mmCIF file of C-alpha atoms in Angstrom:
data_model
loop_
_atom_site.group_PDB
_atom_site.id
_atom_site.type_symbol
_atom_site.label_atom_id
_atom_site.label_comp_id
_atom_site.label_asym_id
_atom_site.label_seq_id
_atom_site.Cartn_x
_atom_site.Cartn_y
_atom_site.Cartn_z
ATOM 1 C CA MET A 1434 -6.727 21.861 3.570
ATOM 2 C CA GLN A 1435 -10.250 20.821 2.641
ATOM 3 C CA GLU A 1436 -11.604 17.915 4.656
ATOM 4 C CA THR A 1437 -11.078 14.335 3.536
ATOM 5 C CA ARG A 1438 -12.949 11.352 4.979
ATOM 6 C CA LEU A 1439 -10.049 10.899 7.384
ATOM 7 C CA ASP A 1440 -9.775 12.434 10.838
ATOM 8 C CA THR A 1441 -6.440 13.202 12.486
ATOM 9 C CA ALA A 1442 -7.765 12.592 16.008
ATOM 10 C CA ARG A 1443 -9.022 9.143 14.989
ATOM 11 C CA ILE A 1444 -5.656 8.410 13.388
ATOM 12 C CA ARG A 1445 -3.871 9.224 16.636
ATOM 13 C CA ALA A 1446 -6.370 7.020 18.500
ATOM 14 C CA ALA A 1447 -5.705 4.175 16.050
ATOM 15 C CA ARG A 1448 -2.179 3.852 17.411
ATOM 16 C CA ARG A 1449 -3.681 2.648 20.691
ATOM 17 C CA VAL A 1450 -5.366 -0.393 19.109
ATOM 18 C CA ILE A 1451 -2.675 -1.363 16.609
ATOM 19 C CA ASP A 1452 -0.295 -4.036 17.863
ATOM 20 C CA PRO A 1453 3.030 -2.288 18.607
ATOM 21 C CA VAL A 1454 4.797 -4.756 16.302
ATOM 22 C CA PHE A 1455 3.493 -2.667 13.379
ATOM 23 C CA LEU A 1456 4.304 0.755 14.847
ATOM 24 C CA ASP A 1457 7.369 3.011 14.887
ATOM 25 C CA THR A 1458 8.984 1.220 11.975
ATOM 26 C CA PRO A 1459 12.562 2.078 10.982
ATOM 27 C CA LEU A 1460 13.055 5.414 9.251
ATOM 28 C CA TYR A 1461 16.596 6.220 8.213
ATOM 29 C CA ARG A 1462 18.693 7.985 5.659
ATOM 30 C CA CYS A 1463 20.189 5.489 3.204
ATOM 31 C CA GLU A 1464 23.338 7.178 1.964
ATOM 32 C CA ALA A 1465 24.357 4.207 -0.172
ATOM 33 C CA LEU A 1466 21.400 4.872 -2.478
ATOM 34 C CA GLU A 1467 22.197 8.529 -2.983
ATOM 35 C CA PRO A 1468 25.025 8.502 -5.570
ATOM 36 C CA GLY A 1469 22.808 6.614 -8.017
ATOM 37 C CA LEU A 1470 19.763 8.797 -7.381
ATOM 38 C CA GLY A 1471 21.247 12.267 -6.999
ATOM 39 C CA CYS A 1472 19.266 13.248 -3.929
ATOM 40 C CA THR A 1473 19.077 12.627 -0.192
ATOM 41 C CA VAL A 1474 16.979 9.503 0.378
ATOM 42 C CA SER A 1475 15.343 8.247 3.553
ATOM 43 C CA VAL A 1476 13.402 4.979 3.663
ATOM 44 C CA LYS A 1477 10.408 4.188 5.858
ATOM 45 C CA LEU A 1478 10.606 0.425 6.250
ATOM 46 C CA GLU A 1479 7.154 -1.169 6.497
ATOM 47 C CA THR A 1480 8.310 -4.758 5.978
ATOM 48 C CA ALA A 1481 9.819 -5.672 9.357
ATOM 49 C CA ASN A 1482 6.637 -7.124 10.843
ATOM 50 C CA PRO A 1483 4.768 -10.465 10.890
ATOM 51 C CA VAL A 1484 2.960 -9.845 7.585
ATOM 52 C CA ARG A 1485 5.817 -8.015 5.837
ATOM 53 C CA SER A 1486 3.699 -5.082 4.684
ATOM 54 C CA PHE A 1487 2.037 -1.921 5.949
ATOM 55 C CA LYS A 1488 -1.424 -3.511 5.701
ATOM 56 C CA GLY A 1489 -1.351 -4.773 9.278
ATOM 57 C CA ARG A 1490 -1.844 -1.233 10.560
ATOM 58 C CA GLY A 1491 -5.256 -0.998 8.929
ATOM 59 C CA THR A 1492 -6.399 -4.545 9.630
ATOM 60 C CA GLU A 1493 -5.583 -4.102 13.306
ATOM 61 C CA VAL A 1494 -8.066 -1.226 13.434
ATOM 62 C CA VAL A 1495 -10.676 -3.214 11.499
ATOM 63 C CA ALA A 1496 -10.302 -6.347 13.619
ATOM 64 C CA SER A 1497 -10.376 -4.366 16.866
ATOM 65 C CA LEU A 1498 -13.704 -2.808 15.922
ATOM 66 C CA LEU A 1499 -15.127 -6.168 14.839
ATOM 67 C CA ALA A 1500 -14.117 -7.774 18.124
ATOM 68 C CA ASP A 1501 -15.582 -4.887 20.124
ATOM 69 C CA ASN A 1502 -18.882 -5.333 18.277
ATOM 70 C CA ALA A 1503 -18.879 -9.082 18.905
ATOM 71 C CA SER A 1504 -18.635 -9.780 15.178
ATOM 72 C CA GLN A 1505 -17.264 -13.215 14.437
ATOM 73 C CA ALA A 1506 -16.578 -13.203 10.720
ATOM 74 C CA ALA A 1507 -15.347 -11.045 7.865
ATOM 75 C CA VAL A 1508 -14.381 -11.443 4.234
ATOM 76 C CA CYS A 1509 -12.087 -9.447 1.985
ATOM 77 C CA ALA A 1510 -10.691 -9.496 -1.514
ATOM 78 C CA SER A 1511 -6.938 -9.259 -1.714
ATOM 79 C CA ALA A 1512 -3.974 -9.477 -4.030
ATOM 80 C CA GLY A 1513 -2.285 -11.058 -1.020
ATOM 81 C CA ASN A 1514 -1.041 -8.494 1.458
ATOM 82 C CA LEU A 1515 -4.394 -7.319 2.836
ATOM 83 C CA GLY A 1516 -5.592 -10.902 3.156
ATOM 84 C CA GLN A 1517 -2.485 -11.930 5.027
ATOM 85 C CA ALA A 1518 -2.786 -8.944 7.348
ATOM 86 C CA LEU A 1519 -6.507 -9.455 8.031
ATOM 87 C CA ALA A 1520 -5.862 -13.142 8.703
ATOM 88 C CA TRP A 1521 -3.149 -12.228 11.229
ATOM 89 C CA SER A 1522 -5.258 -9.586 12.975
ATOM 90 C CA GLY A 1523 -8.362 -11.773 12.941
ATOM 91 C CA ARG A 1524 -6.633 -14.847 14.311
ATOM 92 C CA GLY A 1525 -5.446 -12.920 17.337
ATOM 93 C CA ARG A 1526 -9.016 -11.866 18.105
ATOM 94 C CA GLY A 1527 -10.805 -15.130 17.387
ATOM 95 C CA LEU A 1528 -12.400 -13.958 14.134
ATOM 96 C CA ASP A 1529 -13.348 -16.189 11.216
ATOM 97 C CA ILE A 1530 -11.645 -14.650 8.182
ATOM 98 C CA THR A 1531 -12.224 -15.524 4.533
ATOM 99 C CA VAL A 1532 -9.978 -14.135 1.802
ATOM 100 C CA VAL A 1533 -10.875 -14.126 -1.885
ATOM 101 C CA ALA A 1534 -7.958 -13.855 -4.290
ATOM 102 C CA SER A 1535 -7.063 -14.488 -7.876
ATOM 103 C CA ARG A 1536 -5.601 -17.923 -8.442
ATOM 104 C CA PHE A 1537 -2.841 -16.071 -10.306
ATOM 105 C CA ALA A 1538 -1.784 -14.142 -7.190
ATOM 106 C CA THR A 1539 1.728 -14.540 -5.803
ATOM 107 C CA ARG A 1540 1.990 -18.059 -4.391
ATOM 108 C CA ALA A 1541 3.966 -16.956 -1.337
ATOM 109 C CA LYS A 1542 1.163 -14.601 -0.350
ATOM 110 C CA LEU A 1543 -1.507 -17.285 -0.785
ATOM 111 C CA ASP A 1544 0.492 -19.842 1.199
ATOM 112 C CA ARG A 1545 0.891 -17.406 4.070
ATOM 113 C CA ILE A 1546 -2.844 -16.650 4.153
ATOM 114 C CA ARG A 1547 -3.520 -20.373 4.533
ATOM 115 C CA ALA A 1548 -0.846 -20.669 7.227
ATOM 116 C CA LEU A 1549 -2.619 -17.973 9.243
ATOM 117 C CA ASP A 1550 -5.781 -20.130 9.413
ATOM 118 C CA ALA A 1551 -7.925 -18.012 7.109
ATOM 119 C CA GLY A 1552 -10.284 -19.512 4.578
ATOM 120 C CA LEU A 1553 -9.032 -18.887 1.050
ATOM 121 C CA GLU A 1554 -11.212 -18.912 -2.060
ATOM 122 C CA LEU A 1555 -9.517 -18.523 -5.432
ATOM 123 C CA VAL A 1556 -11.239 -17.080 -8.485
ATOM 124 C CA ASP A 1557 -10.423 -17.121 -12.162
ATOM 125 C CA GLY A 1558 -9.668 -13.526 -13.061
ATOM 126 C CA ASP A 1559 -7.988 -10.537 -11.495
ATOM 127 C CA HIS A 1560 -8.440 -8.545 -8.297
ATOM 128 C CA GLU A 1561 -11.635 -6.869 -9.498
ATOM 129 C CA VAL A 1562 -13.242 -10.289 -9.984
ATOM 130 C CA ALA A 1563 -12.147 -11.189 -6.450
ATOM 131 C CA ARG A 1564 -13.784 -7.999 -5.142
ATOM 132 C CA GLU A 1565 -17.090 -8.978 -6.741
ATOM 133 C CA ARG A 1566 -16.932 -12.478 -5.254
ATOM 134 C CA ALA A 1567 -16.063 -11.188 -1.768
ATOM 135 C CA ALA A 1568 -19.056 -8.838 -1.872
ATOM 136 C CA ALA A 1569 -21.306 -11.743 -2.869
ATOM 137 C CA ILE A 1570 -20.030 -13.863 0.043
ATOM 138 C CA ALA A 1571 -20.634 -11.013 2.482
ATOM 139 C CA ARG A 1572 -24.220 -10.592 1.263
ATOM 140 C CA TYR A 1573 -25.004 -14.310 1.308
ATOM 141 C CA ASP A 1574 -23.443 -15.030 4.716
ATOM 142 C CA GLY A 1575 -24.398 -11.727 6.322
ATOM 143 C CA ILE A 1576 -20.834 -10.963 7.412
ATOM 144 C CA ARG A 1577 -18.608 -7.897 7.302
ATOM 145 C CA LEU A 1578 -17.075 -7.079 3.951
ATOM 146 C CA VAL A 1579 -13.688 -5.438 4.477
ATOM 147 C CA GLU A 1580 -12.964 -3.213 1.486
ATOM 148 C CA ASP A 1581 -9.436 -1.929 1.318
ATOM 149 C CA SER A 1582 -9.222 1.845 0.794
ATOM 150 C CA LEU A 1583 -13.000 2.295 0.903
ATOM 151 C CA ASP A 1584 -13.207 1.302 4.569
ATOM 152 C CA ILE A 1585 -11.858 4.288 6.423
ATOM 153 C CA GLU A 1586 -10.115 2.079 8.993
ATOM 154 C CA THR A 1587 -7.718 0.820 6.323
ATOM 155 C CA CYS A 1588 -6.824 4.386 5.389
ATOM 156 C CA GLU A 1589 -6.494 5.655 8.944
ATOM 157 C CA GLY A 1590 -4.396 2.663 9.953
ATOM 158 C CA ALA A 1591 -2.021 3.432 7.086
ATOM 159 C CA ALA A 1592 -2.118 7.101 8.083
ATOM 160 C CA THR A 1593 -0.253 6.296 11.298
ATOM 161 C CA ILE A 1594 2.807 6.014 9.045
ATOM 162 C CA GLY A 1595 2.333 9.691 8.289
ATOM 163 C CA LEU A 1596 2.304 10.538 11.993
ATOM 164 C CA GLU A 1597 5.627 8.770 12.424
ATOM 165 C CA LEU A 1598 7.119 10.579 9.433
ATOM 166 C CA VAL A 1599 6.050 13.992 10.665
ATOM 167 C CA ASP A 1600 6.946 13.327 14.296
ATOM 168 C CA THR A 1601 10.372 11.740 13.827
ATOM 169 C CA ALA A 1602 11.881 12.625 10.472
ATOM 170 C CA PRO A 1603 14.273 15.497 10.001
ATOM 171 C CA SER A 1604 12.995 18.044 7.538
ATOM 172 C CA PHE A 1605 12.208 16.466 4.180
ATOM 173 C CA ASP A 1606 10.922 17.889 0.921
ATOM 174 C CA ALA A 1607 8.828 15.131 -0.624
ATOM 175 C CA VAL A 1608 7.319 11.750 0.183
ATOM 176 C CA LEU A 1609 6.907 9.099 -2.521
ATOM 177 C CA ILE A 1610 3.995 6.727 -1.974
ATOM 178 C CA ALA A 1611 2.939 3.634 -3.922
ATOM 179 C CA LEU A 1612 -0.531 4.113 -5.366
ATOM 180 C CA GLY A 1613 -2.839 1.125 -5.649
ATOM 181 C CA GLY A 1614 -6.287 1.199 -4.090
ATOM 182 C CA GLY A 1615 -5.354 4.430 -2.354
ATOM 183 C CA ALA A 1616 -5.361 3.635 1.386
ATOM 184 C CA LEU A 1617 -1.636 4.264 1.810
ATOM 185 C CA ALA A 1618 -1.579 7.376 -0.352
ATOM 186 C CA THR A 1619 -4.668 9.012 1.140
ATOM 187 C CA GLY A 1620 -3.709 8.027 4.675
ATOM 188 C CA VAL A 1621 -0.131 9.274 4.628
ATOM 189 C CA GLY A 1622 -1.102 12.180 2.384
ATOM 190 C CA HIS A 1623 -3.814 13.358 4.774
ATOM 191 C CA VAL A 1624 -1.448 13.513 7.741
ATOM 192 C CA VAL A 1625 1.412 15.112 5.827
ATOM 193 C CA LYS A 1626 -0.811 17.809 4.342
ATOM 194 C CA ALA A 1627 -2.457 18.462 7.709
ATOM 195 C CA LEU A 1628 0.748 18.647 9.746
ATOM 196 C CA ALA A 1629 3.534 19.412 7.240
ATOM 197 C CA PRO A 1630 1.775 21.043 4.274
ATOM 198 C CA GLU A 1631 5.033 22.240 2.707
ATOM 199 C CA VAL A 1632 6.029 18.619 1.963
ATOM 200 C CA GLU A 1633 5.208 17.437 -1.560
ATOM 201 C CA VAL A 1634 3.067 14.284 -1.664
ATOM 202 C CA ILE A 1635 3.820 12.305 -4.824
ATOM 203 C CA CYS A 1636 1.954 9.117 -5.676
ATOM 204 C CA VAL A 1637 3.558 6.517 -7.936
ATOM 205 C CA GLN A 1638 1.836 3.875 -10.030
ATOM 206 C CA PRO A 1639 3.015 1.488 -12.770
ATOM 207 C CA LEU A 1640 2.403 2.465 -16.370
ATOM 208 C CA GLY A 1641 0.726 -0.910 -16.760
ATOM 209 C CA ALA A 1642 -1.869 -0.216 -14.028
ATOM 210 C CA PRO A 1643 -2.668 3.484 -14.401
ATOM 211 C CA ALA A 1644 -6.352 3.757 -13.510
ATOM 212 C CA LEU A 1645 -6.134 5.825 -10.313
ATOM 213 C CA THR A 1646 -3.404 8.074 -11.711
ATOM 214 C CA HIS A 1647 -5.493 8.788 -14.811
ATOM 215 C CA SER A 1648 -8.467 9.415 -12.515
ATOM 216 C CA TRP A 1649 -6.454 11.868 -10.394
ATOM 217 C CA ARG A 1650 -5.278 13.723 -13.499
ATOM 218 C CA ARG A 1651 -8.759 13.962 -15.017
ATOM 219 C CA ARG A 1652 -10.537 14.521 -11.680
ATOM 220 C CA ARG A 1653 -13.027 11.758 -12.417
ATOM 221 C CA VAL A 1654 -13.026 7.989 -12.162
ATOM 222 C CA VAL A 1655 -11.250 6.337 -15.093
ATOM 223 C CA THR A 1656 -11.317 2.540 -15.369
ATOM 224 C CA THR A 1657 -9.201 0.220 -17.493
ATOM 225 C CA ASP A 1658 -10.024 -3.139 -19.048
ATOM 226 C CA SER A 1659 -6.830 -4.842 -17.900
ATOM 227 C CA THR A 1660 -3.497 -4.394 -16.151
ATOM 228 C CA ASP A 1661 0.000 -5.408 -17.187
ATOM 229 C CA THR A 1662 2.560 -5.040 -14.413
ATOM 230 C CA ILE A 1663 4.688 -7.122 -12.089
ATOM 231 C CA ALA A 1664 3.527 -4.840 -9.234
ATOM 232 C CA ASP A 1665 0.519 -6.998 -8.338
ATOM 233 C CA GLY A 1666 -0.117 -5.141 -5.088
ATOM 234 C CA VAL A 1667 -1.184 -1.984 -6.947
ATOM 235 C CA ALA A 1668 -2.796 -3.519 -10.023
ATOM 236 C CA GLY A 1669 -6.362 -2.235 -9.735
ATOM 237 C CA ARG A 1670 -8.647 -1.369 -12.642
ATOM 238 C CA ARG A 1671 -11.627 0.335 -10.991
ATOM 239 C CA PRO A 1672 -10.880 3.232 -8.637
ATOM 240 C CA ILE A 1673 -13.287 3.898 -5.773
ATOM 241 C CA PRO A 1674 -14.942 7.328 -6.154
ATOM 242 C CA ALA A 1675 -14.670 8.258 -2.460
ATOM 243 C CA VAL A 1676 -10.985 7.377 -2.469
ATOM 244 C CA LEU A 1677 -10.391 9.515 -5.525
ATOM 245 C CA ASP A 1678 -12.108 12.428 -3.790
ATOM 246 C CA ASP A 1679 -9.648 12.112 -0.899
ATOM 247 C CA LEU A 1680 -6.677 11.701 -3.198
ATOM 248 C CA LEU A 1681 -7.541 14.873 -5.069
ATOM 249 C CA LEU A 1682 -7.249 16.778 -1.781
ATOM 250 C CA VAL A 1683 -3.939 15.373 -0.539
ATOM 251 C CA ALA A 1684 -1.790 14.447 -3.555
ATOM 252 C CA ASP A 1685 0.373 17.072 -5.211
ATOM 253 C CA ASP A 1686 1.215 14.793 -8.104
ATOM 254 C CA ALA A 1687 0.644 11.286 -9.451
ATOM 255 C CA VAL A 1688 3.225 9.776 -11.792
ATOM 256 C CA LEU A 1689 3.525 6.596 -13.831
ATOM 257 C CA VAL A 1690 6.715 4.539 -14.102
ATOM 258 C CA GLN A 1691 7.905 1.837 -16.457
ATOM 259 C CA GLU A 1692 8.474 -1.802 -15.535
ATOM 260 C CA ALA A 1693 12.216 -1.522 -16.222
ATOM 261 C CA SER A 1694 12.449 1.272 -13.662
ATOM 262 C CA ILE A 1695 10.604 -0.852 -11.089
ATOM 263 C CA THR A 1696 13.030 -3.740 -11.447
ATOM 264 C CA ALA A 1697 15.964 -1.325 -11.414
ATOM 265 C CA GLY A 1698 14.610 0.106 -8.160
ATOM 266 C CA MET A 1699 14.325 -3.392 -6.696
ATOM 267 C CA ARG A 1700 17.947 -4.087 -7.624
ATOM 268 C CA MET A 1701 19.104 -0.824 -6.062
ATOM 269 C CA LEU A 1702 17.277 -1.573 -2.813
ATOM 270 C CA LEU A 1703 18.898 -5.012 -2.734
ATOM 271 C CA ASP A 1704 22.402 -3.900 -3.699
ATOM 272 C CA HIS A 1705 22.617 -0.672 -1.697
ATOM 273 C CA ALA A 1706 20.187 -1.160 1.185
ATOM 274 C CA GLY A 1707 20.136 -4.941 1.628
ATOM 275 C CA LEU A 1708 16.353 -4.965 1.175
ATOM 276 C CA VAL A 1709 14.366 -7.641 -0.639
ATOM 277 C CA VAL A 1710 11.153 -5.894 -1.677
ATOM 278 C CA GLU A 1711 8.148 -6.623 -3.824
ATOM 279 C CA PRO A 1712 7.693 -4.483 -6.955
ATOM 280 C CA SER A 1713 5.169 -2.112 -5.367
ATOM 281 C CA ALA A 1714 7.715 -1.167 -2.713
ATOM 282 C CA ALA A 1715 10.214 -0.034 -5.338
ATOM 283 C CA LEU A 1716 7.877 2.441 -7.030
ATOM 284 C CA GLY A 1717 9.325 5.429 -5.168
ATOM 285 C CA ILE A 1718 12.868 4.595 -6.252
ATOM 286 C CA ALA A 1719 11.596 4.046 -9.801
ATOM 287 C CA ALA A 1720 10.092 7.541 -9.808
ATOM 288 C CA ILE A 1721 13.423 9.098 -8.852
ATOM 289 C CA LEU A 1722 15.268 7.075 -11.493
ATOM 290 C CA GLU A 1723 12.926 8.349 -14.198
ATOM 291 C CA ASP A 1724 13.145 12.013 -13.178
ATOM 292 C CA ARG A 1725 16.461 12.652 -11.424
ATOM 293 C CA ASP A 1726 16.387 16.371 -12.243
ATOM 294 C CA ARG A 1727 13.124 16.837 -10.367
ATOM 295 C CA PHE A 1728 14.579 15.444 -7.141
ATOM 296 C CA ALA A 1729 18.170 16.672 -7.429
ATOM 297 C CA GLY A 1730 19.364 18.234 -4.188
ATOM 298 C CA ARG A 1731 16.143 17.434 -2.319
ATOM 299 C CA HIS A 1732 15.485 15.200 0.680
ATOM 300 C CA VAL A 1733 13.005 12.504 -0.345
ATOM 301 C CA VAL A 1734 11.303 9.879 1.817
ATOM 302 C CA THR A 1735 10.059 6.709 0.152
ATOM 303 C CA VAL A 1736 7.737 4.250 1.892
ATOM 304 C CA VAL A 1737 8.975 0.675 1.411
ATOM 305 C CA CYS A 1738 5.555 -0.884 1.719
ATOM 306 C CA GLY A 1739 5.930 -4.656 1.256
ATOM 307 C CA SER A 1740 8.313 -7.580 0.812
ATOM 308 C CA ASN A 1741 6.109 -10.563 -0.006
ATOM 309 C CA VAL A 1742 7.622 -11.947 -3.197
ATOM 310 C CA ASP A 1743 7.820 -15.202 -5.058
ATOM 311 C CA VAL A 1744 11.508 -16.078 -4.779
ATOM 312 C CA ASP A 1745 11.887 -17.413 -8.317
ATOM 313 C CA ALA A 1746 10.158 -14.398 -9.850
ATOM 314 C CA TYR A 1747 12.224 -12.054 -7.700
ATOM 315 C CA HIS A 1748 15.468 -13.558 -8.975
ATOM 316 C CA ARG A 1749 14.296 -13.226 -12.561
ATOM 317 C CA TRP A 1750 13.433 -9.554 -12.049
ATOM 318 C CA VAL A 1751 16.596 -8.457 -10.274
ATOM 319 C CA GLU A 1752 18.951 -10.470 -12.471
ATOM 320 C CA ARG A 1753 17.738 -9.059 -15.767
#
């Protein structure tokens, strides 16, 4: 495999600075899902932790480095999960964390960021507007800007999931990974392709937020003017060139799924696995639902990446 920005030795070292509460998450075959999907399905559960998403793995690495360098403050833009995770990791190390988010972000995510003692600034507009504002704050205050997926620590933290898949899972044929900014996909993809290259790495994105998938297919950055999806955690419009370069090296495929398939996947995870998940976490199941023939007879792992949902919205989605 050609070299990505990631380094497997650094990924193994990251496990030593990540709080164990985020590590060695449950990985199990979920037989109850299989009759409806037509394949063997294992889930990697990244929601059973204090921030209910995989993001804590990366923010633990970021916050550890900041504390070691005697840095006192950092700012990030977030749709909610990264901000919550950085707030948690920063609070434990005495860091002053500011999170910039869209005022239209999921209320439960915003409330939790506040509860974790981070400063929260809301902007009118989407996540890309929040990214611009966070960068401006970092320049003005002279503090660290934490950029999800661009900062290699966020990717290598997420990549520890890949180590756990390769080290503990029985043989599997494909891994389905939610594709947003790209940290999860490039992180897990790097490890899988380095240590289990026969496994197919498939990235999944909503049809209503297709920028990075279009970029992967065309091998150049493609931006969109807007997004239209309930999967707020992956609703980016402007892919990062360096992330795309990594993704081109580790992803075997990138697919787009419809909103109806996402909500159907959420219902299946609730009904057959007892899991309440946010839309981004159901993307892998949605991909199987839309292409059962592709996965028939195979063993597929899907990463259940987050469970921070607005309760009222969740009920509307799963009860349709």
